mmCIF file of C-alpha atoms in Angstrom:
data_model
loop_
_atom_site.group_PDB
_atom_site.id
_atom_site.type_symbol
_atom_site.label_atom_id
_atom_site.label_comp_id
_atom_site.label_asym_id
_atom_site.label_seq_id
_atom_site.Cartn_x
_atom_site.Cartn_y
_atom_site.Cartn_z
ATOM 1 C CA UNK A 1144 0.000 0.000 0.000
ATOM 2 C CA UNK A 1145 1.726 3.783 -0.684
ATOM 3 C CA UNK A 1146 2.497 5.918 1.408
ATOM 4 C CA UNK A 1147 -0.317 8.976 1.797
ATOM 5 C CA UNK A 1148 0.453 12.053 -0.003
ATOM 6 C CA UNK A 1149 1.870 15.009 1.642
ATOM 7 C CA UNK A 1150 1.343 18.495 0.643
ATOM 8 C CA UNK A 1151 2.942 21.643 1.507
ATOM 9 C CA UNK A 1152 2.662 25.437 0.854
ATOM 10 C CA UNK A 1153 5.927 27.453 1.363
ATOM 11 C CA UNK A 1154 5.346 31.839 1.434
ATOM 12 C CA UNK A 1155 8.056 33.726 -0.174
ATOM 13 C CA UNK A 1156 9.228 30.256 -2.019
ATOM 14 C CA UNK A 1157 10.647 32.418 -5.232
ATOM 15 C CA UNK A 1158 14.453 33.212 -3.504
ATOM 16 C CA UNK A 1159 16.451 32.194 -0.410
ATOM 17 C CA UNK A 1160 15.239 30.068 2.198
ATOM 18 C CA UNK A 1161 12.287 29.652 0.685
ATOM 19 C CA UNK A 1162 13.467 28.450 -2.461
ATOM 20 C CA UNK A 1163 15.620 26.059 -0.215
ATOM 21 C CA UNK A 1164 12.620 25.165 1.656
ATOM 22 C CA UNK A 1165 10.744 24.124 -0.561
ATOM 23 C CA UNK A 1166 13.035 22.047 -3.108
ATOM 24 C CA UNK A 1167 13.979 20.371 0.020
ATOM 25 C CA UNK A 1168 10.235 19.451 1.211
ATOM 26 C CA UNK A 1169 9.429 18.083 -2.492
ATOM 27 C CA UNK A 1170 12.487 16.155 -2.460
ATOM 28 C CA UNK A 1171 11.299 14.766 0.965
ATOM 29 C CA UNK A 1172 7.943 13.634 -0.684
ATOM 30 C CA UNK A 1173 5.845 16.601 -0.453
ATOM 31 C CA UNK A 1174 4.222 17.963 -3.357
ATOM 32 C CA UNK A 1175 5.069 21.639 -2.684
ATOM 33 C CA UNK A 1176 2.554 24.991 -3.488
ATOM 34 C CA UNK A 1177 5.000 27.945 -3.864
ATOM 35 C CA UNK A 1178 3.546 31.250 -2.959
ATOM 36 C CA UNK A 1179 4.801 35.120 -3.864
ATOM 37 C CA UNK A 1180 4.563 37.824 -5.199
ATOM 38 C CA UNK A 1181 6.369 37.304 -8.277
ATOM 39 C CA UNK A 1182 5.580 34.437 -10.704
ATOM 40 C CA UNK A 1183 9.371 34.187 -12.960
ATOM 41 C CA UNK A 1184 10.974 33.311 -9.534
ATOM 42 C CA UNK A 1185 8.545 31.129 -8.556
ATOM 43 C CA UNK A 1186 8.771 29.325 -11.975
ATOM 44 C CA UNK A 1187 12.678 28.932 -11.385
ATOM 45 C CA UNK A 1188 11.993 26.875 -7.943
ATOM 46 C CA UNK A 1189 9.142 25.116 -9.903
ATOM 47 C CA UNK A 1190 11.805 24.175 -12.253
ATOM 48 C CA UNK A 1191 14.360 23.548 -10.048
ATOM 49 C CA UNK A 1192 12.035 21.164 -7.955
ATOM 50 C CA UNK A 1193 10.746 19.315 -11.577
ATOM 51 C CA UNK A 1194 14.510 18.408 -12.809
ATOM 52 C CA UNK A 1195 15.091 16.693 -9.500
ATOM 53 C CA UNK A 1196 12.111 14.662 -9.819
ATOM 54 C CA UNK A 1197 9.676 16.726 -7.788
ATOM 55 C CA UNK A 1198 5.995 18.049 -7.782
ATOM 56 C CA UNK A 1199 5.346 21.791 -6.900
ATOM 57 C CA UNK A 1200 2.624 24.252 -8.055
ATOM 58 C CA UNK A 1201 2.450 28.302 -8.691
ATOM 59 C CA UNK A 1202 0.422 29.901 -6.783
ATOM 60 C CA UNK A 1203 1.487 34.408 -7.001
ATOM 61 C CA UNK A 1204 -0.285 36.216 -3.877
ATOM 62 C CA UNK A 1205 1.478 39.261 -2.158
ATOM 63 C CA UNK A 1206 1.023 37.517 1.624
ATOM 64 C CA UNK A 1207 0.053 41.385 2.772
ATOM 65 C CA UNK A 1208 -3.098 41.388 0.677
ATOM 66 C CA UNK A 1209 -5.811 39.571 2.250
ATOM 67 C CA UNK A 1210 -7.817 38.573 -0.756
ATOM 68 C CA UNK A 1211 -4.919 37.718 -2.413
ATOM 69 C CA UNK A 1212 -4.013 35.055 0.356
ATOM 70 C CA UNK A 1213 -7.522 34.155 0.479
ATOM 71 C CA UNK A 1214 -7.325 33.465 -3.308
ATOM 72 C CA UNK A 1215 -4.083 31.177 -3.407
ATOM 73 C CA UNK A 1216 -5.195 28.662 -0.241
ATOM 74 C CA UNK A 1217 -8.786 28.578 -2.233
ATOM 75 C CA UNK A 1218 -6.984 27.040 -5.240
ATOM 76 C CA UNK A 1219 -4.607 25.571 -2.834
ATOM 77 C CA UNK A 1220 -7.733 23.219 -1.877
ATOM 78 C CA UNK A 1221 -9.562 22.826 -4.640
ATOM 79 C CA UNK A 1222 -6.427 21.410 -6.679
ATOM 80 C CA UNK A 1223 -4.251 19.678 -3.636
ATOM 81 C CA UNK A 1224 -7.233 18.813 -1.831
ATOM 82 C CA UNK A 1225 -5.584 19.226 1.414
ATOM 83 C CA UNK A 1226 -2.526 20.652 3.094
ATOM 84 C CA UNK A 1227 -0.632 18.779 5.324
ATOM 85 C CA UNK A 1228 2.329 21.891 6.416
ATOM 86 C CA UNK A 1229 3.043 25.888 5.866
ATOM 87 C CA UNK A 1230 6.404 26.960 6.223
ATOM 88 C CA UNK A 1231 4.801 30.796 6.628
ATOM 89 C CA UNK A 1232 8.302 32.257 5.540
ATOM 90 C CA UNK A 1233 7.754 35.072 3.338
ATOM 91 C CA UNK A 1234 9.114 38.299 5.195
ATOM 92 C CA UNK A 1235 11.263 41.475 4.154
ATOM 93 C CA UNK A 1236 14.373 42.661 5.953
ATOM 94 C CA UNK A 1237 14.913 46.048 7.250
ATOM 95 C CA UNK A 1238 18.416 47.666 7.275
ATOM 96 C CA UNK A 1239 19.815 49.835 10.547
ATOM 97 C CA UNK A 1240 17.837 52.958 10.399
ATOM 98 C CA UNK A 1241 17.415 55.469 13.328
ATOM 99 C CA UNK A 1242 14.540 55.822 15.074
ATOM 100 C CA UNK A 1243 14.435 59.658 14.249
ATOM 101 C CA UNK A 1244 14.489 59.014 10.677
ATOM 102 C CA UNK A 1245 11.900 56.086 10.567
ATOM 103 C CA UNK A 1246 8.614 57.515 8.259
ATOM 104 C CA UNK A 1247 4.971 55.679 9.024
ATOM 105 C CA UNK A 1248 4.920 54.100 5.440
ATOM 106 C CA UNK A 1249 8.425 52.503 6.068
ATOM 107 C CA UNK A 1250 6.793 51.150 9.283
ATOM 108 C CA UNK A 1251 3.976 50.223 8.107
ATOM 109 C CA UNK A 1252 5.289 48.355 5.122
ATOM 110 C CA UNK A 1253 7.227 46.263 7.243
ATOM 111 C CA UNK A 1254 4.648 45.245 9.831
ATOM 112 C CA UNK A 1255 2.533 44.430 6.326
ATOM 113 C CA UNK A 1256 4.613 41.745 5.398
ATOM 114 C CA UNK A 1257 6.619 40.261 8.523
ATOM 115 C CA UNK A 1258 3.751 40.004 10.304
ATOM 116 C CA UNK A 1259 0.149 40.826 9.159
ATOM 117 C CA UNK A 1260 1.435 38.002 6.124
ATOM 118 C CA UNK A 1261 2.145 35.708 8.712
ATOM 119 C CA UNK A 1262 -1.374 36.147 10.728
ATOM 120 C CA UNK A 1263 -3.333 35.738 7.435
ATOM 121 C CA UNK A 1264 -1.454 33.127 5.343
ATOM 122 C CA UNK A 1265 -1.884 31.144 9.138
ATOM 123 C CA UNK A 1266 -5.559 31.955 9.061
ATOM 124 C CA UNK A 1267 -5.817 30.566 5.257
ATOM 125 C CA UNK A 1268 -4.255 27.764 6.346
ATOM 126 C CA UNK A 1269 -6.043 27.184 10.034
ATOM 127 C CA UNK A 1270 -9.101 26.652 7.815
ATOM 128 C CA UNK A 1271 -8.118 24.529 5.158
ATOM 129 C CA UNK A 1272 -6.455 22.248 8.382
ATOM 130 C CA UNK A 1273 -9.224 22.104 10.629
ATOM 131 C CA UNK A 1274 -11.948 21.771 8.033
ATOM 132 C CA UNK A 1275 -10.128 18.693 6.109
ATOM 133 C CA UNK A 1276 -10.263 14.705 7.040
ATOM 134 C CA UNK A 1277 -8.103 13.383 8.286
ATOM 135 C CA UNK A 1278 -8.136 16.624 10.390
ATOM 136 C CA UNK A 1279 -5.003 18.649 11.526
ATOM 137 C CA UNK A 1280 -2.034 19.912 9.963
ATOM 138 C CA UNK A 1281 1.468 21.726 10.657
ATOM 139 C CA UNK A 1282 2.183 25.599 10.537
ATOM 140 C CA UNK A 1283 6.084 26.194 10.686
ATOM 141 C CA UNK A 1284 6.395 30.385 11.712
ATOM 142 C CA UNK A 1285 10.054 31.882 10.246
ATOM 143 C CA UNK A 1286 11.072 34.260 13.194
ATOM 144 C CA UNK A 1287 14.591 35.000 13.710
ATOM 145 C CA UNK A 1288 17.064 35.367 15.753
ATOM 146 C CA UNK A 1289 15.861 38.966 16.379
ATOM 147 C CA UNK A 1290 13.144 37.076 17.749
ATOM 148 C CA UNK A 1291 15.606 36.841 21.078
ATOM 149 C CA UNK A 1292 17.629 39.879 20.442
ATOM 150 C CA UNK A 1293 17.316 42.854 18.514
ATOM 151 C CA UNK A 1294 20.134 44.314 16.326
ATOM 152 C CA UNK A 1295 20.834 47.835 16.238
ATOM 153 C CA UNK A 1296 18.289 50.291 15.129
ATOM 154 C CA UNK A 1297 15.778 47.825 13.903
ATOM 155 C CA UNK A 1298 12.990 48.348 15.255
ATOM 156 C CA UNK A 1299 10.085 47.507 13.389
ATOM 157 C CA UNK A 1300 11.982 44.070 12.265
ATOM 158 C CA UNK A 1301 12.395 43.144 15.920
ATOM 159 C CA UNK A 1302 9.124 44.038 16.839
ATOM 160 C CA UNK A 1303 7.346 41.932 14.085
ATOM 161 C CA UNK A 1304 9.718 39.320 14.936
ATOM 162 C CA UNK A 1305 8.796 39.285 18.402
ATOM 163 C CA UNK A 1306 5.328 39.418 17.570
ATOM 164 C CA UNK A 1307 5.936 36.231 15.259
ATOM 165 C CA UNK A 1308 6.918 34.680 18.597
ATOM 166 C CA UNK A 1309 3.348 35.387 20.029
ATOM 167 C CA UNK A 1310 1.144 34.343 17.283
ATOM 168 C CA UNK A 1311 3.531 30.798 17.302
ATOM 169 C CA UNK A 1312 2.595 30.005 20.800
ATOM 170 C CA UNK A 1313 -1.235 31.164 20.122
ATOM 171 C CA UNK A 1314 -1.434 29.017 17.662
ATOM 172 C CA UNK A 1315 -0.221 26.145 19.457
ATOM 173 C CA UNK A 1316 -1.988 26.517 21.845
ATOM 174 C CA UNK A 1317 -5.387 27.223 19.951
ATOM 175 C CA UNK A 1318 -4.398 24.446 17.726
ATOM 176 C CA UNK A 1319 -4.927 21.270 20.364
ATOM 177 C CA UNK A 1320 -8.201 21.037 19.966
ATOM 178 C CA UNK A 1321 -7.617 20.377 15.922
ATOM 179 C CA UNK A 1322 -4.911 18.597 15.639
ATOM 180 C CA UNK A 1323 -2.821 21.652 14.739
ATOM 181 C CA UNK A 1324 1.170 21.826 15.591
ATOM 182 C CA UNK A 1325 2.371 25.137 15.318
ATOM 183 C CA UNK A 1326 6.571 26.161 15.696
ATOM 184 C CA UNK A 1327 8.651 28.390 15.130
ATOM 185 C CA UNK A 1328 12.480 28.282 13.385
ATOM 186 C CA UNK A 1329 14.367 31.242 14.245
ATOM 187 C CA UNK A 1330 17.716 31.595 11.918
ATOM 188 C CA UNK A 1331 20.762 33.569 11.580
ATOM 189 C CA UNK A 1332 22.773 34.318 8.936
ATOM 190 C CA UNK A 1333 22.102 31.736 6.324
ATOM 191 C CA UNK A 1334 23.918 32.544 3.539
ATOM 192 C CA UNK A 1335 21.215 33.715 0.833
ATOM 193 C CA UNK A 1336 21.630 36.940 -1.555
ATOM 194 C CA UNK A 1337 19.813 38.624 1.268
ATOM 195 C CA UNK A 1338 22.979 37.904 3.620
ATOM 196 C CA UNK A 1339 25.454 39.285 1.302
ATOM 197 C CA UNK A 1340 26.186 42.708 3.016
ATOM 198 C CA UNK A 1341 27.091 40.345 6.820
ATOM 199 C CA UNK A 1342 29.788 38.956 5.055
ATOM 200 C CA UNK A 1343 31.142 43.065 4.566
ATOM 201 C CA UNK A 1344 30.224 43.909 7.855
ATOM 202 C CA UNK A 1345 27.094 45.447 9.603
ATOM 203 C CA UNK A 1346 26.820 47.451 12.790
ATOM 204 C CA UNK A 1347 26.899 45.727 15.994
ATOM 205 C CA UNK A 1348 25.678 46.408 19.608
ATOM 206 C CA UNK A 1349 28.607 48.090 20.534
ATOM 207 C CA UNK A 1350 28.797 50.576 18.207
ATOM 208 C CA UNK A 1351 31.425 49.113 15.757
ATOM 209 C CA UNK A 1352 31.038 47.665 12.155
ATOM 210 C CA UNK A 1353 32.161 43.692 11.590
ATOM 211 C CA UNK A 1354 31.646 41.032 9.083
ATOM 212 C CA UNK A 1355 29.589 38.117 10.273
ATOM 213 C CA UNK A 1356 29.547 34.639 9.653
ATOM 214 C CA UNK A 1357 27.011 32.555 7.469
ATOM 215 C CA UNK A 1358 26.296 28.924 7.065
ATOM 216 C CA UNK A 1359 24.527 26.981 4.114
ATOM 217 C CA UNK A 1360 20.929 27.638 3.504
ATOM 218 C CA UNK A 1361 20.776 23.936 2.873
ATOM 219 C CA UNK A 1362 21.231 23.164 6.936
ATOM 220 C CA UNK A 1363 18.366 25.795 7.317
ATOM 221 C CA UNK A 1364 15.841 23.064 4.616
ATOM 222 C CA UNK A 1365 16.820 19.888 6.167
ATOM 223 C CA UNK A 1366 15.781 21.401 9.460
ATOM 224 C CA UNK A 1367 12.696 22.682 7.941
ATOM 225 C CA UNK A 1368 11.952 19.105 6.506
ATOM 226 C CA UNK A 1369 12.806 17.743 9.815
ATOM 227 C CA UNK A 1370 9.887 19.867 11.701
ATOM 228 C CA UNK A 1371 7.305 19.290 8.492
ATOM 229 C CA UNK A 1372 8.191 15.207 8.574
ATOM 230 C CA UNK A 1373 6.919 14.620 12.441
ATOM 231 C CA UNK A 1374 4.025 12.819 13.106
ATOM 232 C CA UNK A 1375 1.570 15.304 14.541
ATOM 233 C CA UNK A 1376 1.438 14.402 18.316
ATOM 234 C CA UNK A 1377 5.320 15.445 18.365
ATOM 235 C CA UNK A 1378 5.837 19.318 17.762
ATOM 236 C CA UNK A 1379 9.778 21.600 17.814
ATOM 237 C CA UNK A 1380 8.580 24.388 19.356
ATOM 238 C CA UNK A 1381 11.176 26.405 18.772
ATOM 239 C CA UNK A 1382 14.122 25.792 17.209
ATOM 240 C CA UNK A 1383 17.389 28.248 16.646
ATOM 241 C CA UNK A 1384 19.804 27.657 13.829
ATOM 242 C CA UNK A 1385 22.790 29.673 13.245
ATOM 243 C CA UNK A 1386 26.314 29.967 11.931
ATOM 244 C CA UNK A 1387 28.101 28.286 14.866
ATOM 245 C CA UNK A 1388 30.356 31.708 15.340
ATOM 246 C CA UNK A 1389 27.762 34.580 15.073
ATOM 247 C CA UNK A 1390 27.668 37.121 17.711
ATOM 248 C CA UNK A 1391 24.348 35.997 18.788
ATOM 249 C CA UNK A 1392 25.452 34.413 22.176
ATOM 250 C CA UNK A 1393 26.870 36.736 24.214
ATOM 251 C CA UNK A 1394 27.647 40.281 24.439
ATOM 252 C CA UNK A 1395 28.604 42.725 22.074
#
């Protein structure tokens, strides 16, 4: 008898760790949707997932726009039928900037997609999960490390990032009753095009400038594949992963 079919939608799946994400889930088993904004780099990861032998669909939805959201995890269901795991990833970073010198829009743009994306892609998700049979499903929260511990004079990153932390342990918590795991992964410096500028050196807590270590975005999938691939009554809460030599422990 096979194995029952697995399916999983990863946000922001065009670039970086979600690109990594998700080639890694489909090569797992998982027949992958891949949400974003932009369709060409979701067609790459499509690609990329096809040549090794993989099954992934397009689904283009900025995670910020409610109907939009509401729109992808509609055809979501009507074409998988079910979804098994979210890796709610899709995010935007946010360089040092003052506090003086932060304007409403930039604020507002940021708490748009770190974090009202994460509450509604969860939401479009929540009901596919609870409303299928068998019942119950996995949502998989990207925080951060800023999740912990803020870097300088970033502000409405850390703040959405902390607020990820929140909506992770609601929805654990409201997810018992369901058959709904919820965690969070919180990473550091995986090495992505998004990572680039650590590697010249960004300002740290002390005042100074410094390069910063990276590690492989693939370490950051296979943990992600780990958390999607356990059976439902175990749950990783949390889980950091880092570049072993970061200044994350410790002071700076």
């Amino acid at each position: 008898m096979s194995a029952p079919k697995k399916f999983a939608a990863v946000t922001g799946a065009g670039s970086g760790i979600g690109r990594a994400a998700a080639i890694s889930l489909a090569a797992a088993g998982f027949t992958v949707a891949l949400i974003g904004r932009r369709e060409e780099p979701l067609l790459e990861t499509k690609e990329a997932i096809a040549v090794a032998g993989g099954k992934a669909e397009v689904f283009p939805a900025d995670v910020a726009d409610e109907a939009w959201v509401d729109r992808a995890f509609s055809r979501i269901a009507q074409e998988f039928g079910r979804l098994d795991v979210l890796f709610n990833n899709a995010g935007r970073n946010a360089g040092a900037v003052p506090l003086e010198e932060y304007s409403l829009d930039f604020w507002n743009d940021v708490v748009a997609t770190n974090l009202t994306g994460v509450f509604l892609c969860a939401r479009a998700a929540w009901r596919l999960m609870k409303n299928q049979n068998p019942q119950g499903g996995r949502i998989i929260n990207n925080g951060s490390i800023s999740a912990h511990s803020p870097r300088p004079q970033t502000i409405a990153y850390s703040a959405t990032k902390h607020a990820v932390s929140g909506i992770t342990k609601s929805l654990a918590l409201d997810g018992r009753p369901f058959n709904i795991a919820c965690s969070q992964i919180d990473i550091g410096n995986a090495a992505t095009s998004l990572t680039d500028r650590m590697t010249r050196g960004v300002l740290q807590a002390d005042g100074t400038t410094a390069p910063e270590a990276r590690m492989d975005v693939t370490h950051v999938a296979n943990a992600i594949v780990h958390m999607a691939s356990l059976p439902l009554e175990a749950n990783v809460l949390n889980m950091t992963i880092m570049a072993t030599t970061m200044p994350f422990v410790g002071r700076g």
